[in-house]
Each structure stands twice: as C-alpha cells, then as structure tokens.
Short mmCIF file of C-alpha atoms in Angstrom, two decimals:
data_model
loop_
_atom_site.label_atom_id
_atom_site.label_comp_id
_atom_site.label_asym_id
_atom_site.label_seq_id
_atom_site.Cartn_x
_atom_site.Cartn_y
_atom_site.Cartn_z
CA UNK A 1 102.66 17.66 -70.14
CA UNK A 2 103.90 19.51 -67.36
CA UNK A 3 103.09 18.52 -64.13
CA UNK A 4 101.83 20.94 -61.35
CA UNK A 5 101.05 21.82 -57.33
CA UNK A 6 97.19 21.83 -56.35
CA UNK A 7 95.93 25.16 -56.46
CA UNK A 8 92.26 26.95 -55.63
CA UNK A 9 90.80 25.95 -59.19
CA UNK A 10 92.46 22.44 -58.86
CA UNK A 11 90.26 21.77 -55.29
CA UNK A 12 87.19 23.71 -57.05
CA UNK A 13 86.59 21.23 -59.33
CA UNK A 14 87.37 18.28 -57.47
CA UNK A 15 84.66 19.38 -55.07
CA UNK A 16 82.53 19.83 -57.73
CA UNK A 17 83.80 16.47 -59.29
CA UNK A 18 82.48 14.70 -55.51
CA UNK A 19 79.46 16.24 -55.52
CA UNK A 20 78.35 15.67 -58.92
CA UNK A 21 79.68 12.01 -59.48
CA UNK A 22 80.30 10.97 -56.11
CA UNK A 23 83.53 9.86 -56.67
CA UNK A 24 86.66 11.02 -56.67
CA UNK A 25 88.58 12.01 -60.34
CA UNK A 26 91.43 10.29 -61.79
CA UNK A 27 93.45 13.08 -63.15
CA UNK A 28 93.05 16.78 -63.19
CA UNK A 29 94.13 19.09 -66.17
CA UNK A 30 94.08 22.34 -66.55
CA UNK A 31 94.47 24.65 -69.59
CA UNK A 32 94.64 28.58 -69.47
CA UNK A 33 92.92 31.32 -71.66
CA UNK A 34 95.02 33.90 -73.65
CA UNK A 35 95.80 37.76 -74.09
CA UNK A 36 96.79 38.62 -77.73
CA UNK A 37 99.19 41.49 -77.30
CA UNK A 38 98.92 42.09 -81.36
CA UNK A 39 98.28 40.01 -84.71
CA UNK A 40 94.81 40.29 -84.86
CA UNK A 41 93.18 38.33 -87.36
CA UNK A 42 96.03 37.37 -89.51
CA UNK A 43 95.80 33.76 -88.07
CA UNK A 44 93.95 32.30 -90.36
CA UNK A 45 95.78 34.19 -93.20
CA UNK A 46 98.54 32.21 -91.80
CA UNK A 47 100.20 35.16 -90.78
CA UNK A 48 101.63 36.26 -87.22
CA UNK A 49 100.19 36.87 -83.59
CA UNK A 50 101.83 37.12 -80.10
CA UNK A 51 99.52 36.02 -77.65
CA UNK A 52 100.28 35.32 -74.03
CA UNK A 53 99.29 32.32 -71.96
CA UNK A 54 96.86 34.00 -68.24
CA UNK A 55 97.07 33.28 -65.79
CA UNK A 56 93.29 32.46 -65.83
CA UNK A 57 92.36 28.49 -66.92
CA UNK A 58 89.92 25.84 -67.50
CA UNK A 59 90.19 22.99 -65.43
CA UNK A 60 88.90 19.54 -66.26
CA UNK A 61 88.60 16.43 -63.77
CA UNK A 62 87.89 13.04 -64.99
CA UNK A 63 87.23 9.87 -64.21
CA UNK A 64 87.65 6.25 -66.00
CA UNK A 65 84.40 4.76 -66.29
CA UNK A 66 83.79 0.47 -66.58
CA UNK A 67 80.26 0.37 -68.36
CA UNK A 68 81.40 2.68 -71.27
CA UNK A 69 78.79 5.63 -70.40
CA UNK A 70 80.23 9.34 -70.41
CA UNK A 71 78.86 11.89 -68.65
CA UNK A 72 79.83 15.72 -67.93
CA UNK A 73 79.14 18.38 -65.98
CA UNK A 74 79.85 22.57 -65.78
CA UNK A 75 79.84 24.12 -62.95
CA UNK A 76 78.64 26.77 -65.30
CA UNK A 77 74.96 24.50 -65.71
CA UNK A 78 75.30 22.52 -62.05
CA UNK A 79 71.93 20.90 -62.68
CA UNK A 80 72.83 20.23 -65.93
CA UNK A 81 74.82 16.52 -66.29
CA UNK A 82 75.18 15.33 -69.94
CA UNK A 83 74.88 11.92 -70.07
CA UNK A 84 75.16 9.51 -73.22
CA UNK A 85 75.05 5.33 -72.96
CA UNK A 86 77.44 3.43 -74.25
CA UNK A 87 78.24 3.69 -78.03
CA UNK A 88 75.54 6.68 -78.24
CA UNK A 89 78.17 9.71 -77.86
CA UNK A 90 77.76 11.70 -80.69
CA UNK A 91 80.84 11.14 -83.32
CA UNK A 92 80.05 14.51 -85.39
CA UNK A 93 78.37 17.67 -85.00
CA UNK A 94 75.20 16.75 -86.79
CA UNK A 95 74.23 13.89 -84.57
CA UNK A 96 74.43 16.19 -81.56
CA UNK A 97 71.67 17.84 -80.05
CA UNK A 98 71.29 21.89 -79.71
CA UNK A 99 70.70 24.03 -82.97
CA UNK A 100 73.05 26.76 -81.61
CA UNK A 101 76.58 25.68 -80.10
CA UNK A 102 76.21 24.66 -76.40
CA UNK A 103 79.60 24.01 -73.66
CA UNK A 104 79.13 20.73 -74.78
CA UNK A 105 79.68 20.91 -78.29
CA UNK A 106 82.95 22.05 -76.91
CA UNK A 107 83.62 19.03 -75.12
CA UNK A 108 82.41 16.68 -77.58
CA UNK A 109 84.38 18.10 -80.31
CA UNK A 110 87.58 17.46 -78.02
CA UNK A 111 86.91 14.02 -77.00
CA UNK A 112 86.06 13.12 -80.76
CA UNK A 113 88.93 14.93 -82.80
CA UNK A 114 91.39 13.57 -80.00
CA UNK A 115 90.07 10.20 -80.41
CA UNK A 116 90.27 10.10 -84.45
CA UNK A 117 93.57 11.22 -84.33
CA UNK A 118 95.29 8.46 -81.80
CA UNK A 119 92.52 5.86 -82.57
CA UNK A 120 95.01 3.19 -81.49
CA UNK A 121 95.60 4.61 -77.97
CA UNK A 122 91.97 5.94 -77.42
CA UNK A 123 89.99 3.35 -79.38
CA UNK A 124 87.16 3.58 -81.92
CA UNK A 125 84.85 4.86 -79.13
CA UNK A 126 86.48 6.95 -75.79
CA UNK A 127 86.62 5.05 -72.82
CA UNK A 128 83.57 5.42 -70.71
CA UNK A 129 84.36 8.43 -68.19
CA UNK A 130 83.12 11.22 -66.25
CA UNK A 131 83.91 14.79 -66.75
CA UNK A 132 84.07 18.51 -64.85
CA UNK A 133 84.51 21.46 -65.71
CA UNK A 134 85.13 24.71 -64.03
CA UNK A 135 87.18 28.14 -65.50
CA UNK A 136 87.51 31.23 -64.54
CA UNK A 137 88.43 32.60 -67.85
CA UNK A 138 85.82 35.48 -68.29
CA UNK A 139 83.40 33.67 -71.24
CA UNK A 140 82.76 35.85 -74.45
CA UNK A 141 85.43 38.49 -73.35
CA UNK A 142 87.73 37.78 -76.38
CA UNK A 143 90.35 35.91 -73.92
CA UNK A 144 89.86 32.48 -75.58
CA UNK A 145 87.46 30.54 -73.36
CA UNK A 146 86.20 28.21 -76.01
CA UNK A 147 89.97 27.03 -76.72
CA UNK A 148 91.07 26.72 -72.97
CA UNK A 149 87.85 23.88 -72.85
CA UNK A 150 89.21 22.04 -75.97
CA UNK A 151 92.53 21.95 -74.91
CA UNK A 152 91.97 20.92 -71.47
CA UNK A 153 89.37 18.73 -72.26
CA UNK A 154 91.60 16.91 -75.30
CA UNK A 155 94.77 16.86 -72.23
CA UNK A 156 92.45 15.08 -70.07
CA UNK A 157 91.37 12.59 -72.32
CA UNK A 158 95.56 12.07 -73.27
CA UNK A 159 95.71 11.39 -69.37
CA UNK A 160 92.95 9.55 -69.32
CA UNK A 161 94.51 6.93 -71.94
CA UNK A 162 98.00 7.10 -71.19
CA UNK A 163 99.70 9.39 -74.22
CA UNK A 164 102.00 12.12 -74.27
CA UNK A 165 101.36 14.84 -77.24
CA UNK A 166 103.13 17.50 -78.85
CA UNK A 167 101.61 21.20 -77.88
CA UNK A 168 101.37 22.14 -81.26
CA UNK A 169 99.98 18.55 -82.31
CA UNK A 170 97.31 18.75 -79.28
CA UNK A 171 96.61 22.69 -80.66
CA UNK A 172 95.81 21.10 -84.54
CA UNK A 173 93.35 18.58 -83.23
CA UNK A 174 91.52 20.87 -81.03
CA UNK A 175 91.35 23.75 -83.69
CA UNK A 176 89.73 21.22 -85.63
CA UNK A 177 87.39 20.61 -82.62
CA UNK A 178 86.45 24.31 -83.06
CA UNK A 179 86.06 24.05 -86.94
CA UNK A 180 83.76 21.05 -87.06
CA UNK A 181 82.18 21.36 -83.82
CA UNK A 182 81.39 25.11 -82.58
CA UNK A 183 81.37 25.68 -86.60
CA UNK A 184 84.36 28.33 -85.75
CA UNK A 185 86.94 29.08 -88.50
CA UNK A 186 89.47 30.24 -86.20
CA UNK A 187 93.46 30.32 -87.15
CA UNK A 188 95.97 28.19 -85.13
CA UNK A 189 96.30 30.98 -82.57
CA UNK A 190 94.20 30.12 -79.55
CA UNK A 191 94.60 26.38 -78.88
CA UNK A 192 98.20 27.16 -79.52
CA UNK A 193 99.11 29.05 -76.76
CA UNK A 194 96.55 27.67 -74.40
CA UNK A 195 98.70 24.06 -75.45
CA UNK A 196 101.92 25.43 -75.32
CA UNK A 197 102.46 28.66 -73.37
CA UNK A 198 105.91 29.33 -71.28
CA UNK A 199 105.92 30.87 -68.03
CA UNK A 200 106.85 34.64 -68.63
CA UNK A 201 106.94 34.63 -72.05
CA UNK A 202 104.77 35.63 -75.27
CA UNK A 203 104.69 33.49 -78.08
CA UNK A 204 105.26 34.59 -81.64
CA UNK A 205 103.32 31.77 -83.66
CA UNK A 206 103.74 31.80 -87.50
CA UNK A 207 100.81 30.70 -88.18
CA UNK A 208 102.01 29.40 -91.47
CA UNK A 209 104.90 26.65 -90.50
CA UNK A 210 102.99 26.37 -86.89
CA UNK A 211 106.28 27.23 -85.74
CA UNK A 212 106.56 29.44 -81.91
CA UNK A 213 109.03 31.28 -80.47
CA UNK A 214 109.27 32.09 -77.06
CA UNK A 215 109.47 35.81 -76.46
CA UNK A 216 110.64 36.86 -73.01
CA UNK A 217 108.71 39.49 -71.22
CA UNK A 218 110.29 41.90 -68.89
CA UNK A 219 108.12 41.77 -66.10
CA UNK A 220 110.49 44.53 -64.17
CA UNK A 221 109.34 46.69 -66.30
CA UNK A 222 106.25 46.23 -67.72
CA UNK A 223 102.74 45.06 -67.15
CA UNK A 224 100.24 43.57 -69.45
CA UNK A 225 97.12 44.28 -68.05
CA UNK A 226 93.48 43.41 -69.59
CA UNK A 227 90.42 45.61 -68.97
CA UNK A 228 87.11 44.02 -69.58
CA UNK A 229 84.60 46.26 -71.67
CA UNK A 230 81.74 44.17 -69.74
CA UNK A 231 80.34 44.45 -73.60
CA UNK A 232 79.61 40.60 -74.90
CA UNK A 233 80.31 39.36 -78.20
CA UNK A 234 78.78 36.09 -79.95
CA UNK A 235 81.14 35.90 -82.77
CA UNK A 236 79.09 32.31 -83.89
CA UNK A 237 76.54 34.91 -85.21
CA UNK A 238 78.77 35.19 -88.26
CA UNK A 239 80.54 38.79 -88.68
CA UNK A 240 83.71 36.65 -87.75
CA UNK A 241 83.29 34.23 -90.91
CA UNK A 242 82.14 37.05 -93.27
CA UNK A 243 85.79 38.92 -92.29
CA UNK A 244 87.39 35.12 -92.95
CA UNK A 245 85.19 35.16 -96.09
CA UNK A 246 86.41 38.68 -97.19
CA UNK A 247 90.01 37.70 -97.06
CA UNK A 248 89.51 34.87 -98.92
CA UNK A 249 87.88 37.15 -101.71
CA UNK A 250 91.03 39.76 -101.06
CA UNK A 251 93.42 36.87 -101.89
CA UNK A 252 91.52 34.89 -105.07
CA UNK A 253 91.44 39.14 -106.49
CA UNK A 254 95.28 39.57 -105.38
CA UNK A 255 96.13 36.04 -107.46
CA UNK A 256 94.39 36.49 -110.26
CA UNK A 257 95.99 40.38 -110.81
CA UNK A 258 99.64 38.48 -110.05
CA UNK A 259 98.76 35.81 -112.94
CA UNK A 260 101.04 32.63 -112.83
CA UNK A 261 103.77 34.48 -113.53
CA UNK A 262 103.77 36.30 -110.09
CA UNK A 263 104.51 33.67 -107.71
CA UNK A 264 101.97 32.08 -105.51
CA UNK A 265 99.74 33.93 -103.50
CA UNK A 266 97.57 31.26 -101.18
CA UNK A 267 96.58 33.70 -98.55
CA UNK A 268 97.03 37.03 -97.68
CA UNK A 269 100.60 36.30 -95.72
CA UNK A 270 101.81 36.48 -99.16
CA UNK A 271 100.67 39.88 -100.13
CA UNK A 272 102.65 42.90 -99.13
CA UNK A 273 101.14 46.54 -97.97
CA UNK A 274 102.41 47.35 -100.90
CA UNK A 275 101.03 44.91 -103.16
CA UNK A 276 97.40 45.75 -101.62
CA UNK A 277 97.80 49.69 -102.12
CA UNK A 278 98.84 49.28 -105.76
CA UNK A 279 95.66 46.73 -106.14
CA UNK A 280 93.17 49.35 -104.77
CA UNK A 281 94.47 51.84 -106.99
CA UNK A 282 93.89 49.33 -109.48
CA UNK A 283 90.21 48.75 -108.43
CA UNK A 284 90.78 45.03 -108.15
CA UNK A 285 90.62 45.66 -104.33
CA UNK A 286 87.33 47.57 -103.46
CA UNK A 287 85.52 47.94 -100.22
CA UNK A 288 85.42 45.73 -97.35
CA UNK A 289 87.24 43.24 -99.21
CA UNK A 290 90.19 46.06 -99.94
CA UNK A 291 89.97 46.90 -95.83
CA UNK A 292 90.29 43.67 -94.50
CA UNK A 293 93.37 43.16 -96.89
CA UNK A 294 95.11 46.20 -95.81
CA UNK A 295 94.22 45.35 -92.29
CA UNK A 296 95.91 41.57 -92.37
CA UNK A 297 99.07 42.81 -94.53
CA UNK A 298 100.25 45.85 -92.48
CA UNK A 299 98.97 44.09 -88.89
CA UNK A 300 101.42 40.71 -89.93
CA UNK A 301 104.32 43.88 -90.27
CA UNK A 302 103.17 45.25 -86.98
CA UNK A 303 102.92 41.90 -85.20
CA UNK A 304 106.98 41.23 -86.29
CA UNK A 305 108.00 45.00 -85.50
CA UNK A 306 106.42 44.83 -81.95
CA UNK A 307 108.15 41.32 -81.61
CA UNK A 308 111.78 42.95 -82.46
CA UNK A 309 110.78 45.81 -80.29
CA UNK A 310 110.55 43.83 -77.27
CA UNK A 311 112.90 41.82 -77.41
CA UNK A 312 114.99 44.88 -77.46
CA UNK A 313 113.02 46.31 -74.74
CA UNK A 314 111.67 49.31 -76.44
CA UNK A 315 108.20 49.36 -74.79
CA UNK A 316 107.68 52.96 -75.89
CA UNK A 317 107.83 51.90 -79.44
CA UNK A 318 106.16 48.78 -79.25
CA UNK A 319 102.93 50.54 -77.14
CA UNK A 320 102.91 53.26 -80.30
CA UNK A 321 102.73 49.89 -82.54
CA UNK A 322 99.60 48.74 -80.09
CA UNK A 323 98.10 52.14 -80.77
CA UNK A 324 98.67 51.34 -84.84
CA UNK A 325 97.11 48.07 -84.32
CA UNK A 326 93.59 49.20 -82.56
CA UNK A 327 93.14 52.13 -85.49
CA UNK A 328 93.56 49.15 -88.13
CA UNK A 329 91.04 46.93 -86.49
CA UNK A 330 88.78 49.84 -85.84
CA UNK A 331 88.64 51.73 -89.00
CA UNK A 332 89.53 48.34 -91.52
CA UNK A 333 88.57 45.40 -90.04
CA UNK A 334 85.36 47.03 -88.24
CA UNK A 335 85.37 44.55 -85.66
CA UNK A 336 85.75 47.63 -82.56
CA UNK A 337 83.11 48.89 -80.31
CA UNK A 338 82.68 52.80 -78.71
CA UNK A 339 83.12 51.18 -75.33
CA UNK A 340 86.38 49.38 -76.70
CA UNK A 341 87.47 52.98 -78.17
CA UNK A 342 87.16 54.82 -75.11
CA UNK A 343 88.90 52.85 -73.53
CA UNK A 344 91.71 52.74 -75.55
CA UNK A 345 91.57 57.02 -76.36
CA UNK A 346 91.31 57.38 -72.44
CA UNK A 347 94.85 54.93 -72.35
CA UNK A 348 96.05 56.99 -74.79
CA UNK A 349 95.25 60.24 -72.80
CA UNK A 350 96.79 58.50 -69.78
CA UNK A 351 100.18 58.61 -71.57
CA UNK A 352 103.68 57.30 -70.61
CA UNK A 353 103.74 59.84 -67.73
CA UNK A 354 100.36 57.53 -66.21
CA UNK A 355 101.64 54.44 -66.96
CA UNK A 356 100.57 53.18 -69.71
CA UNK A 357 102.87 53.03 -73.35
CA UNK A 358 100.02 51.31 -75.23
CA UNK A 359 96.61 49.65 -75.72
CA UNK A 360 94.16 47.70 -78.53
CA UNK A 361 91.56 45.52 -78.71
CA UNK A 362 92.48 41.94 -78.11
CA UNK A 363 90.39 38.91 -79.07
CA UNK A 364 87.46 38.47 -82.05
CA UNK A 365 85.98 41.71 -81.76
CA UNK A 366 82.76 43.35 -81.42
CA UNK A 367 83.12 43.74 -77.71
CA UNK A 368 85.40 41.48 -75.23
CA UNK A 369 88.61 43.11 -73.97
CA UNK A 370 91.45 46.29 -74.32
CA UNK A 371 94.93 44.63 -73.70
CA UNK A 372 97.49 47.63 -72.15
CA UNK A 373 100.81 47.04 -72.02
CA UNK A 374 101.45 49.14 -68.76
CA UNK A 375 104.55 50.42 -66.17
CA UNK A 376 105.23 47.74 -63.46
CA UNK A 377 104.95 49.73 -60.59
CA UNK A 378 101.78 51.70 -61.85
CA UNK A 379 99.78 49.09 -62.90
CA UNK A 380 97.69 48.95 -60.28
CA UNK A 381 97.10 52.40 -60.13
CA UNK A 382 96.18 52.26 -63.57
CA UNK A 383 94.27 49.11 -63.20
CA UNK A 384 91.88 51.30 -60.67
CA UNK A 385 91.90 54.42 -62.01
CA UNK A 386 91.10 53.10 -65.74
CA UNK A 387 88.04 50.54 -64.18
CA UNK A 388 87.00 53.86 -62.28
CA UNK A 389 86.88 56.03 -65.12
CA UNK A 390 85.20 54.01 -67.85
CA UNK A 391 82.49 52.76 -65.27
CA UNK A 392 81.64 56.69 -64.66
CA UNK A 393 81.37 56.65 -68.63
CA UNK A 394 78.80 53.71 -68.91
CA UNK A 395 77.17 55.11 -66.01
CA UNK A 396 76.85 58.09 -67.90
CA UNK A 397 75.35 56.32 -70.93
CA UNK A 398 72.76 54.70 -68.87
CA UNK A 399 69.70 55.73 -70.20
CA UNK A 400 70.68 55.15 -73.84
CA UNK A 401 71.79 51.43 -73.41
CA UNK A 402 68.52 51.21 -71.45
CA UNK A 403 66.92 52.63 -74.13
CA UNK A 404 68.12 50.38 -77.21
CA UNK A 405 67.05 47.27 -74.29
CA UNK A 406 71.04 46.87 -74.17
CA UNK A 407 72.82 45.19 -71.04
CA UNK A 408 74.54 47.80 -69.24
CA UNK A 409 78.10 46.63 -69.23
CA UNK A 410 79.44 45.29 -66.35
CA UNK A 411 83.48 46.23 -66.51
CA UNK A 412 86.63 44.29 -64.76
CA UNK A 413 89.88 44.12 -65.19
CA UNK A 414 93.61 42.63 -64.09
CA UNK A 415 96.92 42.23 -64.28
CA UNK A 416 97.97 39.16 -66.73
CA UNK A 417 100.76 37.42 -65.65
CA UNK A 418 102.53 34.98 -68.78
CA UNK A 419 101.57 31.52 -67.93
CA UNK A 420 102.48 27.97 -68.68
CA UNK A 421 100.15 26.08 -71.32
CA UNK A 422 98.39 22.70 -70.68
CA UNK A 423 99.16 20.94 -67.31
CA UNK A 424 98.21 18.18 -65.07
CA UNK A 425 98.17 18.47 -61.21
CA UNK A 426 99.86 16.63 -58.72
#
C-alpha cells in the first residue's frame, strides 16, 4: 500500500480519533470515492467501465486493542460509538442489529470478509481495536461512498495485522462485503478503483478477467468535473437489483435462442448489439428486459470506443460518446432523473465553444451526479456558471417539489482530479 504525507482529512480524524477514544491511533488509511466517466451498469454483466479514483476519500484511524473489544465511531453519528465485547462482533449480516443497512454494516462487512479471507494473519476473531471514520465523499451522490468505507476500512484492518494485499484481491473481498452485508449486488467496479487507482489516470477494468489498465488523462487539456444534482438516491430500495435481475432474464432468453450450438452466453458481455436487435425482432427480448439488454451491449462498445478515443486524445469524440451514454441510461436503463437531464441538455447547450465536449450521469442512478468532461482552462467558469444556472432552475421548481413534500435539492459541484487508490499515512 502506498504510503503518504499527512493531509487535512488525515489530522480530522485523528482529532476525532483523541476525542472519541482518548488515545491516539495506530495507523491511518485512507481510501477515495470514484467518478465513472462511462460503463454504466455493465459491471456486473462483467463487461467494461472507466472510472476515476477523486480526489475525495474515506479515512479510517485505528487502534490495537488488548481486551479483544471493538468499538467504532463516525464522525457522521459523533454520539454514536458502536461497541461489541469480546467474541460478540457480529460474523454475518443476520446477527447484526438494524433492519435497514446502517454505516456500520459497512464496517462490519469489511472487518469480517477481510478476516475470512487471511484467517491465518487476522485470526478466527479480529483483534480487539478501535475505529474512526471520517469522508468527505458526498454520501448517496453516486460517487461510491459505500466502497471508499469497505476499502479503507478492510486496508486498515491489513495494517492493523501486518499484511500486504493485492488491489484487486482487497477490491474482491470488499465487494463481497457489499454483497453479503449492505445486501448490494454491485459489479467489481467501485472497490476496484477505490483499491487500486493511479494518480492521473482512469482505469479501464474488464470486469470479466478483473484485469485494469491504466489510462492516462491529459490534464492540459481537459477537465473532469462532477456536478451534484443535490437529488438523493437509496439504491438499497431495490430498482438497482430489479435492473441486475432484468439482465439476468435478458441473458437466460439470449442462451436459450443461441441453443448449445451457439457458444456460451453467461452474461450479457457475451451478447452483441447485434445479437440483441435480431432477438427483439424475434420477440424473445420484450420490454424492460429487451432495454436493459440493449443498454449493457452497446454501453460495453461505448465504454471501449471512449477508451481508444482518449488515449488518442480525441476529447471531441469521446464527449459525443458521453452524450450516447446518458440517452442509453435515460431512455433504456431508466435509471435518470429531470434534474440529471437538465443538466446534461444545458451541457449540451453549453457546447465545445463553453467548454464543455461532454456529459452523463455517473453512478447507480435515480439521482446522484452528471460527470462533464470539460476544457482545462474553462472549467471553472463552467463549474460556476453550470452550479448557477441549474440552482435558478430548482429555484424555479420550488413550489412543485414543495408540493409532492420533496427535498429541494441542494446542488455542488468540482473539479475531480485522478487520484491514487488505498493508502496509509506517514
């Protein structure tokens, strides 16, 4: 794990750490959230994405504990310390308290996957320590939160006991953590880059082999900057596992029309636009099912095309491939929001000539955040002009949010720089 300089965050929660436990930590980790610049939703179809590491984090400090009782804290809950006696901290989801996932389902889920996977170097119960957390990743803004807690979390734990682990390895156990634990079927995606980002690069995962690339970004030319909607999702209330469900029905249709003479089709990375068009023509594909399977297909295509594009430093081309990207999740995956849309028509409008070459949705859905992929020496023009803009809109829209007893959104937005993965300070 790379190793760090102290930073603002890094003396945050070591104050917090002092005044909570009274002590002062052992280590402090700290893993970031993450920007998808496109591949949305093909993750768990084992297809492609190309997320980017922020330069926004979760940072953990911990502390070894003698008497085998763990405790933790969020600055998030201050009054609020978790605390569980020795050989009572909870070893599955089931056992833990809180019908609906809590931050500390989180945390347990990263302790325990971490531990069943090195069981020799962590031992058949965690060593007794305690545990803070602060982030300022934006929480339920589609920018990965939830993984930048596992990861850290599941880092601080391998500091904790001595161990050095693979990025991609650490990624695995704490997707699992999200699977078993927050009851989450994410793809690889998230805990990926949040494990294993580089400094000024994207990272094209194939989701498939678990395989990433580094993609270098040309920050003398471009931007990627993320505008918060201020509109809050809650994707554990299930539209993200029907869409996860509807794939799965896309692909058992898709096989079953191949036959076992047509190869192997295990998930919709192995179906081609193609394939899916001459299905729905067919009728085998129908409805949502036939959407979502269009969506996935053509957005893996996209995902490699905007990959190529950059690398060739094309940002023209790759922003119109953005563009493609937000109509696919808005009109076939239905996962968009009219907040999310106007934001992304009024980048549009904006054009080249205001600094922008292109924009989506980034994240789950449903709310969260527009990712633009801006000019370097307009971005914070645009940053301003774009916040200004859309909070005129909401303003304008007052009285029917107020109406339907819906939040008024509170916008925000900056300028993502590509960040390094999971670290440890000095």
């Amino acid at each position: 794990m790379k190793v760090v300089p102290s930073d603002s965050i890094c003396e945050e929660v070591k104050d917090f750490f002092r005044e909570t436990f009274k002590e002062e930590p052992d280590y402090v980790v700290g893993a970031p959230g993450r920007v998808n610049l496109i591949g949305e939703h093909t993750d768990y179809q084992g297809g492609f994405v190309m997320p980017i590491a922020l330069d926004k984090k979760c940072v953990v400090a911990i502390r070894r504990r003698s008497d085998g009782v763990h405790r933790m804290a969020t600055k998030f809950a201050p009054d609020e310390v978790k605390t569980f006696e020795k050989g009572e901290l909870p070893t599955k989801r089931e056992d833990s308290d809180g019908e609906h996932t809590q931050w500390w389902h989180y945390v347990l889920g990263a302790i325990q996957c971490t531990r069943e996977a090195f069981p020799d170097k962590v031992g058949t119960e965690p060593p007794g320590f305690d545990l803070a957390i602060v982030t300022d990743v934006p929480v339920g803004a589609g920018l990965s939160s939830s993984a930048s807690v596992e990861v850290s979390v599941s880092a601080a734990l391998e500091a904790l006991c001595g161990m050095e682990v693979d990025p991609i390895q650490r990624a695995k156990i704490c997707q699992r953590a999200e699977h078993e634990w927050a009851r989450m079927p994410c793809g690889l995606m998230d805990q990926a880059i949040s494990s294993g980002g580089l400094a000024g690069h994207a990272m094209l995962l194939d989701c498939r082999s678990e395989e990433p690339s580094h993609v270098p970004l040309s920050t003398e030319k471009t931007r990627v900057l993320v505008v918060d909607s201020g509109v809050r999702h809650r994707l554990v209330d299930g539209a993200y596992a029907l869409r996860a469900e509807q794939c799965k029905q896309a692909v058992a249709a898709l096989s079953k029309r191949r036959g076992s003479a047509g190869g192997s089709l295990t998930q919709l990375r192995d179906a081609t636009p193609e394939e899916v068009a001459e299905a729905s023509t067919e009728g085998v594909l129908t409805g949502d099912v036939r959407m979502r399977a269009e969506h996935v297909t053509s957005e893996n295509a996209r995902c490699l095309r905007f990959a190529e594009l950059m690398k060739q430093g094309d940002v023209e081309a790759a922003g119109e491939e953005m563009y493609s990207s937000h109509a696919s999740l808005r009109d076939l995956y239905a996962v968009s929001t009219p907040e999310i849309d106007w934001l992304v028509d009024h980048a549009k409008g904006l054009g080249i000539q205001g600094g922008v070459y292109g924009a989506r949705i980034t994240g789950g859905g449903f709310g969260g955040c527009v990712v633009m992929l801006v000019d370097a020496g307009k971005a914070e023009s645009v940053r301003s002009s774009v916040l200004s803009a859309y909070r005129q809109w909401v303003e304008g829209n007052r009285d029917a949010y107020e109406r339907h007893l819906t939040p008024v959104p509170q916008p925000g937005a900056f300028v993502a720089m590509p960040s390094d993965g999971a670290h440890r300070y000095e």
